[in-house]
CSV table of C-alpha atoms and ligand atoms in Angstrom, one decimal:
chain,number,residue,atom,x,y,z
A,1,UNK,CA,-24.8,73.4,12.8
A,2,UNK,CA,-24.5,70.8,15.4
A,3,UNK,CA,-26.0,71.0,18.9
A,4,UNK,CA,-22.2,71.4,19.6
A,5,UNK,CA,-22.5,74.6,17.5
A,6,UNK,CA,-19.9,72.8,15.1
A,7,UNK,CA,-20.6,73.4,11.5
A,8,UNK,CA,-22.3,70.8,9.1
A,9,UNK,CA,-19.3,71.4,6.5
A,10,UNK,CA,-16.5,70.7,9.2
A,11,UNK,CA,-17.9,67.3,10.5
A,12,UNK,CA,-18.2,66.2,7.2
A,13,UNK,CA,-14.4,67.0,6.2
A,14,UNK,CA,-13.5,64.6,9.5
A,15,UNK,CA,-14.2,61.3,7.7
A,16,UNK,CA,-11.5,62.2,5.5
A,17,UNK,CA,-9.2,63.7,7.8
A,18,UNK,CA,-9.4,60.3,9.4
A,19,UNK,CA,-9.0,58.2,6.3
A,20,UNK,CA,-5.8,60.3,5.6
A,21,UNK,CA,-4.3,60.2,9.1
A,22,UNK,CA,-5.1,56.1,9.0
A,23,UNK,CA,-2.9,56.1,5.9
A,24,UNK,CA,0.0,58.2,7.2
A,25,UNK,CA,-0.2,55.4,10.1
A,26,UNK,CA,0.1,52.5,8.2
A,27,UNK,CA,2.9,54.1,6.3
A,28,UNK,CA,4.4,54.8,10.1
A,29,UNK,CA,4.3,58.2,9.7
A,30,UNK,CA,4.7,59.7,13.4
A,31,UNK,CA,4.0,63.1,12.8
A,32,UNK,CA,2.7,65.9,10.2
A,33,UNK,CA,2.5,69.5,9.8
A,34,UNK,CA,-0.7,71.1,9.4
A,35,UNK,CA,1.0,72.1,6.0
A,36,UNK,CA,2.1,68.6,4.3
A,37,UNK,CA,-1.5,67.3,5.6
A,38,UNK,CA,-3.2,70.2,3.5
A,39,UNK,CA,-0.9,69.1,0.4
A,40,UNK,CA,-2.2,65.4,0.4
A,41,UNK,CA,-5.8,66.5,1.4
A,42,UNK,CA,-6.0,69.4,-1.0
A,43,UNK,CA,-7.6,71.6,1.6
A,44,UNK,CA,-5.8,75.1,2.7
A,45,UNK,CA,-3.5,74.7,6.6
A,46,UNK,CA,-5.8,76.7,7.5
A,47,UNK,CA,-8.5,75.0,6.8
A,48,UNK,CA,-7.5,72.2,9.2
A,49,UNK,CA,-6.4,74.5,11.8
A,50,UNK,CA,-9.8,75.9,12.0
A,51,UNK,CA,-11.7,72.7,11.5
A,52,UNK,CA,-9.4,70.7,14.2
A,53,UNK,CA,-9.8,74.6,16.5
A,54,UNK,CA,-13.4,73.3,17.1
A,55,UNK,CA,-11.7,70.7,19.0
A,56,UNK,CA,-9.5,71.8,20.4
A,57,UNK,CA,-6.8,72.0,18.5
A,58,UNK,CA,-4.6,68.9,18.8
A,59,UNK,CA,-1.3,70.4,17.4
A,60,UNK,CA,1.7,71.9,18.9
A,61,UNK,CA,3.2,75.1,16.9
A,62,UNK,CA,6.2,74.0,15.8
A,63,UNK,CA,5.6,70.0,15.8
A,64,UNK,CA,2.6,69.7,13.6
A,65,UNK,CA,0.2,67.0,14.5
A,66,UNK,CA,1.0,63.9,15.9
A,67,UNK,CA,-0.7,61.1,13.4
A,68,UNK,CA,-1.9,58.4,15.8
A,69,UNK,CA,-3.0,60.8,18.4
A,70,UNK,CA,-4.8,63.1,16.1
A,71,UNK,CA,-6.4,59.8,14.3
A,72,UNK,CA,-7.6,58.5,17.6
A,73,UNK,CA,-9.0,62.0,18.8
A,74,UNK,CA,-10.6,62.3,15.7
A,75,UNK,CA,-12.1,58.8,16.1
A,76,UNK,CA,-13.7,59.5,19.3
A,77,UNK,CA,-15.3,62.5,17.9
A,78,UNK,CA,-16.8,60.6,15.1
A,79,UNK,CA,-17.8,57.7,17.7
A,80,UNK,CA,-15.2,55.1,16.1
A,81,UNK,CA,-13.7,53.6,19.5
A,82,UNK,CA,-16.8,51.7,20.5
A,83,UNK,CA,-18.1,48.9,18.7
A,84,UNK,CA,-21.8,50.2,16.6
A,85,UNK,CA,-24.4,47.9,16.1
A,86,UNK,CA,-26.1,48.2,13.3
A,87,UNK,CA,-29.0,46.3,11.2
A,88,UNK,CA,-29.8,46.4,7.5
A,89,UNK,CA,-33.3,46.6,7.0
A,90,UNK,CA,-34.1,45.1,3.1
A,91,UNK,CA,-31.7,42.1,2.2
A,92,UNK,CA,-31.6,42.4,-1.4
A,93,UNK,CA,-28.6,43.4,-3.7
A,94,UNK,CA,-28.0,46.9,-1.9
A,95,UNK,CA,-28.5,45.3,1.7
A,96,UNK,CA,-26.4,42.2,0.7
A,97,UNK,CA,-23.5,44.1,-0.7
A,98,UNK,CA,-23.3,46.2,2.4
A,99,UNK,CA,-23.7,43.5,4.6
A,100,UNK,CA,-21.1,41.7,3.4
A,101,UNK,CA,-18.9,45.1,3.3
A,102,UNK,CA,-16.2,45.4,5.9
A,103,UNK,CA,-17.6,47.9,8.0
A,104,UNK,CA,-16.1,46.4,11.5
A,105,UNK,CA,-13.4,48.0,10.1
A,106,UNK,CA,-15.1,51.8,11.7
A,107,UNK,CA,-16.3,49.8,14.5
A,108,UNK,CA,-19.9,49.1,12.5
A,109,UNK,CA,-20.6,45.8,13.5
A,110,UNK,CA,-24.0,44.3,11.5
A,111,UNK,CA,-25.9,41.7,14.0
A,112,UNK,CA,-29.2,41.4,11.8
A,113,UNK,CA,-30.6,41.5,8.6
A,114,UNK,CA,-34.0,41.7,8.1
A,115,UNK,CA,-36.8,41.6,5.4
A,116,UNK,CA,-40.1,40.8,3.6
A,117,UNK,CA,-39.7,38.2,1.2
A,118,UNK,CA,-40.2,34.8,2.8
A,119,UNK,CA,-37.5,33.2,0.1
A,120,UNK,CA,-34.6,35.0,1.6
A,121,UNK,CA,-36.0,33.3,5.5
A,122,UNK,CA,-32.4,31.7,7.0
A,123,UNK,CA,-30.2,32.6,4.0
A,124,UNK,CA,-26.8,33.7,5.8
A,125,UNK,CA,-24.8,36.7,4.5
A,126,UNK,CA,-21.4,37.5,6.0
A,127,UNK,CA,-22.5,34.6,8.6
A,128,UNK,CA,-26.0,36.3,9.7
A,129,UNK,CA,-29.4,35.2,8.4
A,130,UNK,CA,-31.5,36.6,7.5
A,131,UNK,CA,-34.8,37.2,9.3
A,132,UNK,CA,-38.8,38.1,8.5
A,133,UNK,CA,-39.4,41.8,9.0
A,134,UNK,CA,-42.6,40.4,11.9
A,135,UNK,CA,-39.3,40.0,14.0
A,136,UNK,CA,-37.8,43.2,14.0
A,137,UNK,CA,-39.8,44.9,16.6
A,138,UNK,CA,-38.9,42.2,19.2
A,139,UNK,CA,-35.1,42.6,17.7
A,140,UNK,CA,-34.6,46.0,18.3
A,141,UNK,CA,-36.9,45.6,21.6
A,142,UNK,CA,-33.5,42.8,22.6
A,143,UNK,CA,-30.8,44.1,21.4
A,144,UNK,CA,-28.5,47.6,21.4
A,145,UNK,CA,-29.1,48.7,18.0
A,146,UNK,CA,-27.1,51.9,17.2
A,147,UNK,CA,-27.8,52.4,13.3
A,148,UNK,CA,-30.4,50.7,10.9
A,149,UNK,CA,-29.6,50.6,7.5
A,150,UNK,CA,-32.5,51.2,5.2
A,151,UNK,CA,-32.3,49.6,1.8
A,152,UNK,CA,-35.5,48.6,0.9
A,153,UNK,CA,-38.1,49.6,-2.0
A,154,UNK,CA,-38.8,53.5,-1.7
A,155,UNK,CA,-42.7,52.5,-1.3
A,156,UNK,CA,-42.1,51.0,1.9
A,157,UNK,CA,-39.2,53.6,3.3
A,158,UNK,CA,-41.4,55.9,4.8
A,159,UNK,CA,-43.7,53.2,7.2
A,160,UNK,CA,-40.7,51.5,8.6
A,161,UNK,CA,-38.7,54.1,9.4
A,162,UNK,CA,-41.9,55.4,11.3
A,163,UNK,CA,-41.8,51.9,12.9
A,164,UNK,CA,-38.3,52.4,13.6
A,165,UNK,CA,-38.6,55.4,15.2
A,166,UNK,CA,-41.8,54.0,17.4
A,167,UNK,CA,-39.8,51.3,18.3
A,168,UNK,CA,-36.3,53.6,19.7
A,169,UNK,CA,-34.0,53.4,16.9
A,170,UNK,CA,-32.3,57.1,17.0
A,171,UNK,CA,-29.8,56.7,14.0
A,172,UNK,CA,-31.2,56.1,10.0
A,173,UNK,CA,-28.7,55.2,7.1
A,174,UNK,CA,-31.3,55.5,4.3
A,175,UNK,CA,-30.7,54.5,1.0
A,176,UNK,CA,-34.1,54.5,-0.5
A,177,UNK,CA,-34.5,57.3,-2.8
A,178,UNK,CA,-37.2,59.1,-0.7
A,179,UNK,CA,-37.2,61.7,2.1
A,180,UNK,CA,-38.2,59.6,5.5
A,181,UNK,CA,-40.7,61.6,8.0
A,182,UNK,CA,-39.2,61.2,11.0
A,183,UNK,CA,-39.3,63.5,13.8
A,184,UNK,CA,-35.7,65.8,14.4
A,185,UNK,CA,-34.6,63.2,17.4
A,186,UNK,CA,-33.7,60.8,14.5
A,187,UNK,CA,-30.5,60.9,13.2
A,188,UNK,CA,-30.8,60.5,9.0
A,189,UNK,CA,-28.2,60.2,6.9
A,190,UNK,CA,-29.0,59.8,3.0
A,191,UNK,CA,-26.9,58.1,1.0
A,192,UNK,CA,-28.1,58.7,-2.9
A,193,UNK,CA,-25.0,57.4,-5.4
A,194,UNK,CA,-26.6,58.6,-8.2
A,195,UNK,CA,-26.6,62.1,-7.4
A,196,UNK,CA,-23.4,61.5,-6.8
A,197,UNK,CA,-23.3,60.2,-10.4
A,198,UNK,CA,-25.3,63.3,-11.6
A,199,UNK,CA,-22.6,65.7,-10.2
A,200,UNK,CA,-19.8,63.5,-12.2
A,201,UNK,CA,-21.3,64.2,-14.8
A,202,UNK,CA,-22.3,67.7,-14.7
A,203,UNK,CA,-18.4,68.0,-13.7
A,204,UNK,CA,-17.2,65.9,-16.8
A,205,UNK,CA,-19.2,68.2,-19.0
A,206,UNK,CA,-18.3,71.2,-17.5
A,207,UNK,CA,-14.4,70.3,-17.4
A,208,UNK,CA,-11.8,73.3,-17.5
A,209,UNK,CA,-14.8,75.5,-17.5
A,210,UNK,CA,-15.5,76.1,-13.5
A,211,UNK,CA,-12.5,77.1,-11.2
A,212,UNK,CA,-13.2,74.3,-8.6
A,213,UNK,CA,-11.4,71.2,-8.5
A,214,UNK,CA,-12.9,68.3,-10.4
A,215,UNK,CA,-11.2,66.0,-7.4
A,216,UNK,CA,-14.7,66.1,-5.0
A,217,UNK,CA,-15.6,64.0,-2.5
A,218,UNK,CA,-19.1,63.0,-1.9
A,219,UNK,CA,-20.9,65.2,0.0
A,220,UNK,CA,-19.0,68.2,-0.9
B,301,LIG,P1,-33.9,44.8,-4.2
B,301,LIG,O1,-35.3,44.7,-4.8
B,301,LIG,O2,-32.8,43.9,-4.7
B,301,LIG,O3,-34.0,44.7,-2.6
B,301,LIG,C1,-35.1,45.3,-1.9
B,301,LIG,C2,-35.4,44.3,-0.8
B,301,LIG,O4,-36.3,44.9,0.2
B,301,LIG,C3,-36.1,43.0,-1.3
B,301,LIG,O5,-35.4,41.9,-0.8
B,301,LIG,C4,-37.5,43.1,-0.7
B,301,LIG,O6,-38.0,41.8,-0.4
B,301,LIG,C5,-37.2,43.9,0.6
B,301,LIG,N1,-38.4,44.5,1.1
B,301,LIG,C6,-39.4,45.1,0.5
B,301,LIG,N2,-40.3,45.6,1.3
B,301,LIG,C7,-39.8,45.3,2.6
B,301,LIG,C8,-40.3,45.6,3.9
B,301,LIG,N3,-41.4,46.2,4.1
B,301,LIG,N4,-39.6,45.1,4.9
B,301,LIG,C9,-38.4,44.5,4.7
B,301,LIG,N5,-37.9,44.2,3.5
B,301,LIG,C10,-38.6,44.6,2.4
B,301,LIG,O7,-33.5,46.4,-4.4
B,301,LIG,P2,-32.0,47.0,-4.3
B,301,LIG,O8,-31.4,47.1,-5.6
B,301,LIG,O9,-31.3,46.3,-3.2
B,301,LIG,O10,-32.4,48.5,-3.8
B,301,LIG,C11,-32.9,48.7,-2.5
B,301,LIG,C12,-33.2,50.1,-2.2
B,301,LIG,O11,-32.0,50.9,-2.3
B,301,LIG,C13,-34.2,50.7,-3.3
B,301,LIG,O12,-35.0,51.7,-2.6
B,301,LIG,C14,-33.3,51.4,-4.3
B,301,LIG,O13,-33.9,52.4,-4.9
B,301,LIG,C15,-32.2,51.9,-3.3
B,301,LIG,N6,-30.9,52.1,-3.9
B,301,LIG,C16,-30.2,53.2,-3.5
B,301,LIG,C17,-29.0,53.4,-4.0
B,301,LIG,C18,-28.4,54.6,-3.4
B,301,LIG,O14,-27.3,55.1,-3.9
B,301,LIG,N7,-28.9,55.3,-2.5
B,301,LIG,C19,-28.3,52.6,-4.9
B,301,LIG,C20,-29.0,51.4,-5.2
B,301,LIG,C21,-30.3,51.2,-4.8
């Protein structure tokens, strides 16, 4: 549960609720019932009714939903219509690729990359260099940092997100295969594709014989 008292299950269906409605909008789609939603979703009416009740509500019996309200509302409650900074901590392939992902798109905007190997000192990716980890702490000291990105060896996880913490940053996006130690007023979200990976295959071998749908969605 959420301090909100807002289930763990429900905020993790909004990312997709958003991605959905952001479709219907670029297909100009004005309005939806709760009804076609759930066919395209694959989630009961009710289901969205409930989840979207936490909220509020949003639709109007009779109407449906309307798709760019209900996108923007659901923005705002995911924390999507202010620009995010966010650093990548560990600038090898993992960092690299996500810093050059398009994550502006979500209003994640990267403004540093960061690590340890003195080769990688000024290399630019997606127009940032890089810089030394020994500049961090002044970084974070300087600038609004909203999220770091952790993608560095799983050795060295556990001390920098300590630093991290020390040093104010509230919000963790950990990709090393490790559990950080971090006290409960830090936000950590763990991101581990191969147990996605794991769970494919457990679901590829298990095919036709489990009555849940083999369409999942990471984090499920
Ligand atoms: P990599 O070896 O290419 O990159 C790691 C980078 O971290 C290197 O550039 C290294 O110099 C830097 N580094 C090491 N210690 C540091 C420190 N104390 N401060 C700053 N930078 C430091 O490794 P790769 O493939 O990019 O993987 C990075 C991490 O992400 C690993 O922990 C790996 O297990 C994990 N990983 C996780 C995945 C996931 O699904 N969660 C998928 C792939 C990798």
């Amino acid at each position: 549960m959420s301090e909100r008292g807002i289930s763990s299950a429900v905020i993790r269906r909004l990312p997709r609720y958003y991605r959905y409605l952001g479709e219907l909008l670029e297909n100009n789609v004005v309005r939806i019932s709760s009804k076609e939603l759930s066919i395209r979703m694959k989630v009961t009416a009710s289901q969205i009714r409930q989840d979207l009740n936490n909220f509020g509500g949003f639709g109007q019996q009779g109407y449906g939903y309307n798709v760019e309200y209900l996108f923007e509302e659901i923005g705002k409650i995911l924390g999507l219509n202010t620009i995010q900074n966010m650093i990548i901590i560990g600038a090898g392939n993992l960092g690299q690729a996500l810093a050059n992902y398009d994550f502006d798109r979500i209003g994640f905007k990267v403004i540093g990359i960061f690590d340890a190997n003195p080769r990688l000192e000024g290399l630019a990716v997606h127009g940032i260099e890089i810089k030394m980890v020994d500049e961090l702490e002044e970084f974070i000291k300087t600038h609004e940092i909203h999220v770091a990105t952790l993608t560095v060896p799983k050795k060295n996880a556990r001390t920098i997100a300590s630093q991290l913490e020390e040093w104010g940053i509230r919000a963790i996006w950990n990709f090393a295969p490790t559990d950080l130690h971090v006290s409960d007023d830090v936000c950590v979200k763990n991101v581990h594709l191969d147990e996605s990976l794991m769970t494919l295959s457990y679901n590829f071998r298990n095919r036709g014989k489990e009555k849940y749908s083999y369409h999942s969605y990471m984090d499920d």
